Amino acid sequence: MSTPLAALALLTGLLTGGLFRFLSIPIPAPPELPGLLGIVGLFLGYRLVDHLEIGVDLLDVLGL
């Protein structure tokens, strides 16, 4: 993981979120903690399956 890239992504998110709030535009993300934790859980589940090297290539199974 690139720390400068992560810091830049966080800064971009903070600025964008601030701009959305300033302009009274609803954010395109869950505004409550449970929604945010759902996104974090989705990411962690994806990374866990990737790390364990398990899974199925769905396009290959479907013959596409």
mmCIF file of C-alpha atoms in Angstrom, residues 14-51:
data_model
loop_
_atom_site.group_PDB
_atom_site.id
_atom_site.type_symbol
_atom_site.label_atom_id
_atom_site.label_comp_id
_atom_site.label_asym_id
_atom_site.label_seq_id
_atom_site.Cartn_x
_atom_site.Cartn_y
_atom_site.Cartn_z
ATOM 1 C CA LEU A 14 -12.333 15.243 3.102
ATOM 2 C CA LEU A 15 -12.339 18.125 0.636
ATOM 3 C CA THR A 16 -15.089 16.587 -1.478
ATOM 4 C CA GLY A 17 -17.213 15.768 1.586
ATOM 5 C CA GLY A 18 -16.764 19.315 2.868
ATOM 6 C CA LEU A 19 -17.767 20.729 -0.497
ATOM 7 C CA PHE A 20 -20.852 18.502 -0.631
ATOM 8 C CA ARG A 21 -21.899 19.683 2.825
ATOM 9 C CA PHE A 22 -21.151 23.333 2.006
ATOM 10 C CA LEU A 23 -23.378 23.108 -1.087
ATOM 11 C CA SER A 24 -26.042 21.069 0.797
ATOM 12 C CA ILE A 25 -25.718 18.180 -1.666
ATOM 13 C CA PRO A 26 -26.390 14.664 -0.296
ATOM 14 C CA ILE A 27 -23.254 12.539 -0.285
ATOM 15 C CA PRO A 28 -23.154 9.391 -2.440
ATOM 16 C CA ALA A 29 -22.179 7.277 0.566
ATOM 17 C CA PRO A 30 -23.960 5.970 3.659
ATOM 18 C CA PRO A 31 -24.279 8.909 6.082
ATOM 19 C CA GLU A 32 -24.528 6.631 9.136
ATOM 20 C CA LEU A 33 -21.901 4.471 10.869
ATOM 21 C CA PRO A 34 -23.604 1.108 10.114
ATOM 22 C CA GLY A 35 -23.554 1.896 6.387
ATOM 23 C CA LEU A 36 -19.910 2.874 6.541
ATOM 24 C CA LEU A 37 -19.066 -0.312 8.438
ATOM 25 C CA GLY A 38 -20.881 -2.298 5.749
ATOM 26 C CA ILE A 39 -18.560 -0.816 3.124
ATOM 27 C CA VAL A 40 -15.501 -1.564 5.292
ATOM 28 C CA GLY A 41 -16.760 -5.135 5.803
ATOM 29 C CA LEU A 42 -17.231 -5.581 2.065
ATOM 30 C CA PHE A 43 -13.653 -4.439 1.444
ATOM 31 C CA LEU A 44 -12.239 -6.651 4.201
ATOM 32 C CA GLY A 45 -14.158 -9.692 2.943
ATOM 33 C CA TYR A 46 -12.846 -9.106 -0.562
ATOM 34 C CA ARG A 47 -9.275 -8.824 0.712
ATOM 35 C CA LEU A 48 -9.649 -11.932 2.912
ATOM 36 C CA VAL A 49 -10.846 -14.135 0.044
ATOM 37 C CA ASP A 50 -8.063 -12.716 -2.148
ATOM 38 C CA HIS A 51 -5.464 -13.445 0.548
#
